[in-house]
Amino acid sequence: MFFSIKKTWILEIRIELIVASPSWKEEPFDVETSVGEKVSMKCSASGYPNPKIEWIKKDDVAFFPRRDPPTPINSTLHFNSIRITDDGEYICIASNGIGEPLEKKITILIHESPKIQHAHVPSQVEFGEKINILCMTRKGSPSIQFEWYKDSVVHKSRENIQIVDTNYSLRFTLDPVTHNSSGKYTFYVCTEYG
């Protein structure tokens, strides 16, 4: 008598694919700086698969045609020498195809030193005349301070001198020109950023 024993083995393998939508490891933040400075903004996220990081400048057509464009390096946006045109809103996007992408909007605020744009100075002045000298600046960062110097000494309004500050310009009036008016006049403009 032969007995036959039949054994059946069932091997059940269960594979679970673990996925995770992006979550922030390092969120970027607002930056305030001056023209010419180096700026780096970090942005990183975790998840599975690893999220892709992308930087965009909001509503800007001139972001990438720069002579030295900002470079995203390992999720860090880096400017070697920031320009006034880099001012604005930037968005870091982290996505991996699982769930909704993460987005973080930040602002880069760039301050600029004022520059003298125009100063009209008469070439000849006679005693007794009235002269107006208007010095205008190219718009710089707020809180522009103006000063007039005569022979390296700060010149303030007085009897025959009127100095009027009009936001981005300064008007110097000398009425009348006297023998004491002769000298070297210097217009000085600055902000806390230069």
mmCIF file of C-alpha atoms in Angstrom:
data_model
loop_
_atom_site.group_PDB
_atom_site.id
_atom_site.type_symbol
_atom_site.label_atom_id
_atom_site.label_comp_id
_atom_site.label_asym_id
_atom_site.label_seq_id
_atom_site.Cartn_x
_atom_site.Cartn_y
_atom_site.Cartn_z
ATOM 1 C CA MET A 1 0.000 0.000 0.000
ATOM 2 C CA PHE A 2 1.307 3.259 -1.066
ATOM 3 C CA PHE A 3 0.318 6.391 0.535
ATOM 4 C CA SER A 4 0.669 9.646 -1.193
ATOM 5 C CA ILE A 5 0.993 12.720 0.894
ATOM 6 C CA LYS A 6 0.370 15.875 -0.884
ATOM 7 C CA LYS A 7 1.595 19.067 0.654
ATOM 8 C CA THR A 8 0.824 22.455 -0.699
ATOM 9 C CA TRP A 9 2.837 25.440 0.278
ATOM 10 C CA ILE A 10 1.429 28.829 -0.214
ATOM 11 C CA LEU A 11 3.772 31.713 -0.123
ATOM 12 C CA GLU A 12 2.061 35.011 0.153
ATOM 13 C CA ILE A 13 4.166 38.100 -0.361
ATOM 14 C CA ARG A 14 2.746 41.423 0.398
ATOM 15 C CA ILE A 15 4.505 44.486 -0.950
ATOM 16 C CA GLU A 16 3.533 47.846 0.350
ATOM 17 C CA LEU A 17 4.790 50.834 -1.517
ATOM 18 C CA ILE A 18 5.452 53.553 0.997
ATOM 19 C CA VAL A 19 4.947 57.032 -0.356
ATOM 20 C CA ALA A 20 4.888 60.347 1.411
ATOM 21 C CA SER A 21 3.912 63.747 0.147
ATOM 22 C CA PRO A 22 6.441 66.560 0.618
ATOM 23 C CA SER A 23 6.916 68.218 3.998
ATOM 24 C CA TRP A 24 9.245 71.107 4.777
ATOM 25 C CA LYS A 25 12.731 70.438 6.123
ATOM 26 C CA GLU A 26 13.887 74.014 5.607
ATOM 27 C CA GLU A 27 11.487 76.772 4.582
ATOM 28 C CA PRO A 28 12.839 79.899 2.905
ATOM 29 C CA PHE A 29 12.207 83.268 4.549
ATOM 30 C CA ASP A 30 12.032 86.940 3.575
ATOM 31 C CA VAL A 31 15.350 88.668 2.913
ATOM 32 C CA GLU A 32 16.281 92.348 3.238
ATOM 33 C CA THR A 33 19.628 93.334 1.735
ATOM 34 C CA SER A 34 21.521 95.964 -0.268
ATOM 35 C CA VAL A 35 22.533 96.088 -3.931
ATOM 36 C CA GLY A 36 25.734 94.121 -4.630
ATOM 37 C CA GLU A 37 25.469 91.721 -1.679
ATOM 38 C CA LYS A 38 25.654 87.928 -1.938
ATOM 39 C CA VAL A 39 22.317 86.306 -1.108
ATOM 40 C CA SER A 40 21.471 82.613 -0.608
ATOM 41 C CA MET A 41 18.002 81.289 0.143
ATOM 42 C CA LYS A 42 17.608 77.668 1.228
ATOM 43 C CA CYS A 43 14.533 75.590 0.532
ATOM 44 C CA SER A 44 14.343 71.853 1.195
ATOM 45 C CA ALA A 45 11.661 69.230 1.743
ATOM 46 C CA SER A 46 11.447 65.546 2.579
ATOM 47 C CA GLY A 47 9.090 62.904 1.184
ATOM 48 C CA TYR A 48 9.120 59.720 -0.833
ATOM 49 C CA PRO A 49 10.046 59.826 -3.596
ATOM 50 C CA ASN A 50 12.421 62.707 -2.883
ATOM 51 C CA PRO A 51 10.762 66.008 -3.768
ATOM 52 C CA LYS A 52 12.035 68.125 -6.659
ATOM 53 C CA ILE A 53 12.724 71.748 -5.640
ATOM 54 C CA GLU A 54 12.001 74.577 -8.070
ATOM 55 C CA TRP A 55 12.433 78.338 -7.640
ATOM 56 C CA ILE A 56 10.466 80.884 -9.661
ATOM 57 C CA LYS A 57 10.214 84.654 -9.491
ATOM 58 C CA LYS A 58 6.611 85.748 -9.403
ATOM 59 C CA ASP A 59 5.380 87.811 -12.370
ATOM 60 C CA ASP A 60 8.828 88.395 -13.862
ATOM 61 C CA VAL A 61 9.920 87.994 -17.432
ATOM 62 C CA ALA A 62 13.527 89.119 -16.831
ATOM 63 C CA PHE A 63 14.424 86.519 -14.186
ATOM 64 C CA PHE A 64 16.629 84.268 -16.291
ATOM 65 C CA PRO A 65 17.939 86.593 -19.038
ATOM 66 C CA ARG A 66 20.372 88.181 -16.526
ATOM 67 C CA ARG A 67 24.059 88.428 -17.304
ATOM 68 C CA ASP A 68 24.756 86.371 -14.148
ATOM 69 C CA PRO A 69 21.454 84.638 -13.329
ATOM 70 C CA PRO A 70 20.775 83.358 -9.809
ATOM 71 C CA THR A 71 21.639 79.702 -9.604
ATOM 72 C CA PRO A 72 19.607 77.042 -7.824
ATOM 73 C CA ILE A 73 22.198 74.760 -6.194
ATOM 74 C CA ASN A 74 20.835 71.785 -4.221
ATOM 75 C CA SER A 75 17.586 73.683 -3.560
ATOM 76 C CA THR A 76 19.394 76.916 -2.576
ATOM 77 C CA LEU A 77 18.830 79.997 -4.729
ATOM 78 C CA HIS A 78 22.085 81.957 -4.831
ATOM 79 C CA PHE A 79 22.811 85.485 -6.096
ATOM 80 C CA ASN A 80 26.514 86.378 -6.427
ATOM 81 C CA SER A 81 25.770 90.109 -6.625
ATOM 82 C CA ILE A 82 22.127 91.035 -6.100
ATOM 83 C CA ARG A 83 20.636 93.826 -8.215
ATOM 84 C CA ILE A 84 17.735 96.185 -7.647
ATOM 85 C CA THR A 85 15.877 94.300 -10.422
ATOM 86 C CA ASP A 86 16.061 91.121 -8.294
ATOM 87 C CA ASP A 87 13.714 92.771 -5.789
ATOM 88 C CA GLY A 88 10.337 91.017 -5.551
ATOM 89 C CA GLU A 89 8.472 87.854 -4.661
ATOM 90 C CA TYR A 90 9.928 84.379 -5.172
ATOM 91 C CA ILE A 91 8.245 81.014 -4.762
ATOM 92 C CA CYS A 92 9.926 77.768 -3.749
ATOM 93 C CA ILE A 93 7.952 74.718 -4.911
ATOM 94 C CA ALA A 94 8.587 71.204 -3.579
ATOM 95 C CA SER A 95 6.820 68.396 -5.446
ATOM 96 C CA ASN A 96 7.157 64.632 -5.835
ATOM 97 C CA GLY A 97 3.884 63.662 -7.527
ATOM 98 C CA ILE A 98 2.307 62.565 -4.233
ATOM 99 C CA GLY A 99 -0.317 64.902 -2.834
ATOM 100 C CA GLU A 100 -0.241 68.620 -3.393
ATOM 101 C CA PRO A 101 3.101 70.384 -3.964
ATOM 102 C CA LEU A 102 4.363 72.627 -1.189
ATOM 103 C CA GLU A 103 4.774 76.295 -2.035
ATOM 104 C CA LYS A 104 6.425 78.991 0.036
ATOM 105 C CA LYS A 105 6.323 82.603 -1.136
ATOM 106 C CA ILE A 106 9.050 84.933 0.128
ATOM 107 C CA THR A 107 10.012 88.537 -0.571
ATOM 108 C CA ILE A 108 13.456 89.914 -1.325
ATOM 109 C CA LEU A 109 13.603 93.605 -0.418
ATOM 110 C CA ILE A 110 16.657 95.342 -1.858
ATOM 111 C CA HIS A 111 17.880 98.732 -0.706
ATOM 112 C CA GLU A 112 19.822 100.989 -3.005
ATOM 113 C CA SER A 113 22.192 103.839 -2.266
ATOM 114 C CA PRO A 114 21.000 107.089 -3.814
ATOM 115 C CA LYS A 115 22.880 108.474 -6.811
ATOM 116 C CA ILE A 116 22.980 112.100 -7.891
ATOM 117 C CA GLN A 117 21.118 112.191 -11.173
ATOM 118 C CA HIS A 118 21.176 115.847 -12.054
ATOM 119 C CA ALA A 119 22.494 119.106 -10.652
ATOM 120 C CA HIS A 120 22.063 122.355 -12.560
ATOM 121 C CA VAL A 121 24.725 124.885 -11.585
ATOM 122 C CA PRO A 122 24.999 128.256 -13.327
ATOM 123 C CA SER A 123 28.381 128.789 -14.975
ATOM 124 C CA GLN A 124 28.609 132.469 -13.965
ATOM 125 C CA VAL A 125 27.017 134.394 -11.115
ATOM 126 C CA GLU A 126 27.103 138.096 -10.414
ATOM 127 C CA PHE A 127 26.851 139.861 -7.059
ATOM 128 C CA GLY A 128 23.275 140.716 -6.149
ATOM 129 C CA GLU A 129 21.755 137.946 -8.321
ATOM 130 C CA LYS A 130 19.508 135.182 -7.064
ATOM 131 C CA ILE A 131 20.595 131.647 -7.908
ATOM 132 C CA ASN A 132 18.753 128.358 -7.564
ATOM 133 C CA ILE A 133 20.605 125.064 -7.658
ATOM 134 C CA LEU A 134 18.469 121.944 -7.881
ATOM 135 C CA CYS A 135 20.105 118.604 -7.148
ATOM 136 C CA MET A 136 18.068 115.519 -7.994
ATOM 137 C CA THR A 137 18.802 111.923 -7.093
ATOM 138 C CA ARG A 138 17.934 108.708 -8.783
ATOM 139 C CA LYS A 139 15.514 107.083 -6.418
ATOM 140 C CA GLY A 140 17.319 105.236 -3.637
ATOM 141 C CA SER A 141 16.006 103.519 -0.548
ATOM 142 C CA PRO A 142 13.721 105.566 1.715
ATOM 143 C CA SER A 143 15.028 107.980 4.340
ATOM 144 C CA ILE A 144 17.257 109.945 1.991
ATOM 145 C CA GLN A 145 19.208 112.646 3.799
ATOM 146 C CA PHE A 146 20.546 115.711 1.997
ATOM 147 C CA GLU A 147 23.167 118.224 3.080
ATOM 148 C CA TRP A 148 24.918 121.165 1.464
ATOM 149 C CA TYR A 149 28.499 121.957 2.376
ATOM 150 C CA LYS A 150 30.410 125.148 1.738
ATOM 151 C CA ASP A 151 34.178 124.749 2.005
ATOM 152 C CA SER A 152 33.710 121.418 3.892
ATOM 153 C CA VAL A 153 31.330 122.923 6.494
ATOM 154 C CA VAL A 154 27.625 121.986 6.645
ATOM 155 C CA HIS A 155 25.572 124.821 5.200
ATOM 156 C CA LYS A 156 22.145 125.463 6.759
ATOM 157 C CA SER A 157 19.331 127.831 5.815
ATOM 158 C CA ARG A 158 19.861 131.403 7.052
ATOM 159 C CA GLU A 159 19.343 135.049 5.953
ATOM 160 C CA ASN A 160 20.157 134.829 2.268
ATOM 161 C CA ILE A 161 20.246 131.005 1.955
ATOM 162 C CA GLN A 162 17.242 128.738 1.660
ATOM 163 C CA ILE A 163 17.564 124.928 1.477
ATOM 164 C CA VAL A 164 14.408 122.966 0.608
ATOM 165 C CA ASP A 165 14.178 119.146 0.681
ATOM 166 C CA THR A 166 11.577 117.697 -1.737
ATOM 167 C CA ASN A 167 11.842 113.883 -1.298
ATOM 168 C CA TYR A 168 14.295 113.018 -4.083
ATOM 169 C CA SER A 169 15.723 116.484 -4.675
ATOM 170 C CA LEU A 170 17.178 119.398 -2.779
ATOM 171 C CA ARG A 171 16.907 123.037 -3.846
ATOM 172 C CA PHE A 172 19.566 125.481 -2.716
ATOM 173 C CA THR A 173 18.693 129.167 -3.149
ATOM 174 C CA LEU A 174 21.140 131.992 -2.588
ATOM 175 C CA ASP A 175 19.443 135.416 -2.629
ATOM 176 C CA PRO A 176 21.309 137.674 -3.046
ATOM 177 C CA VAL A 177 24.805 136.498 -3.948
ATOM 178 C CA THR A 178 27.346 138.410 -1.813
ATOM 179 C CA HIS A 179 31.144 138.463 -1.434
ATOM 180 C CA ASN A 180 30.719 135.933 1.413
ATOM 181 C CA SER A 181 28.963 133.544 -1.018
ATOM 182 C CA SER A 182 32.221 132.692 -2.767
ATOM 183 C CA GLY A 183 33.502 129.160 -2.059
ATOM 184 C CA LYS A 184 33.324 125.475 -2.925
ATOM 185 C CA TYR A 185 29.795 124.049 -2.530
ATOM 186 C CA THR A 186 29.201 120.307 -2.208
ATOM 187 C CA PHE A 187 25.907 118.442 -2.287
ATOM 188 C CA TYR A 188 25.815 115.298 -0.138
ATOM 189 C CA VAL A 189 23.099 112.632 -0.265
ATOM 190 C CA CYS A 190 22.890 109.378 1.701
ATOM 191 C CA THR A 191 20.621 106.781 3.286
ATOM 192 C CA GLU A 192 21.320 104.220 5.972
ATOM 193 C CA TYR A 193 22.325 101.916 3.078
ATOM 194 C CA GLY A 194 24.999 104.190 1.622
#
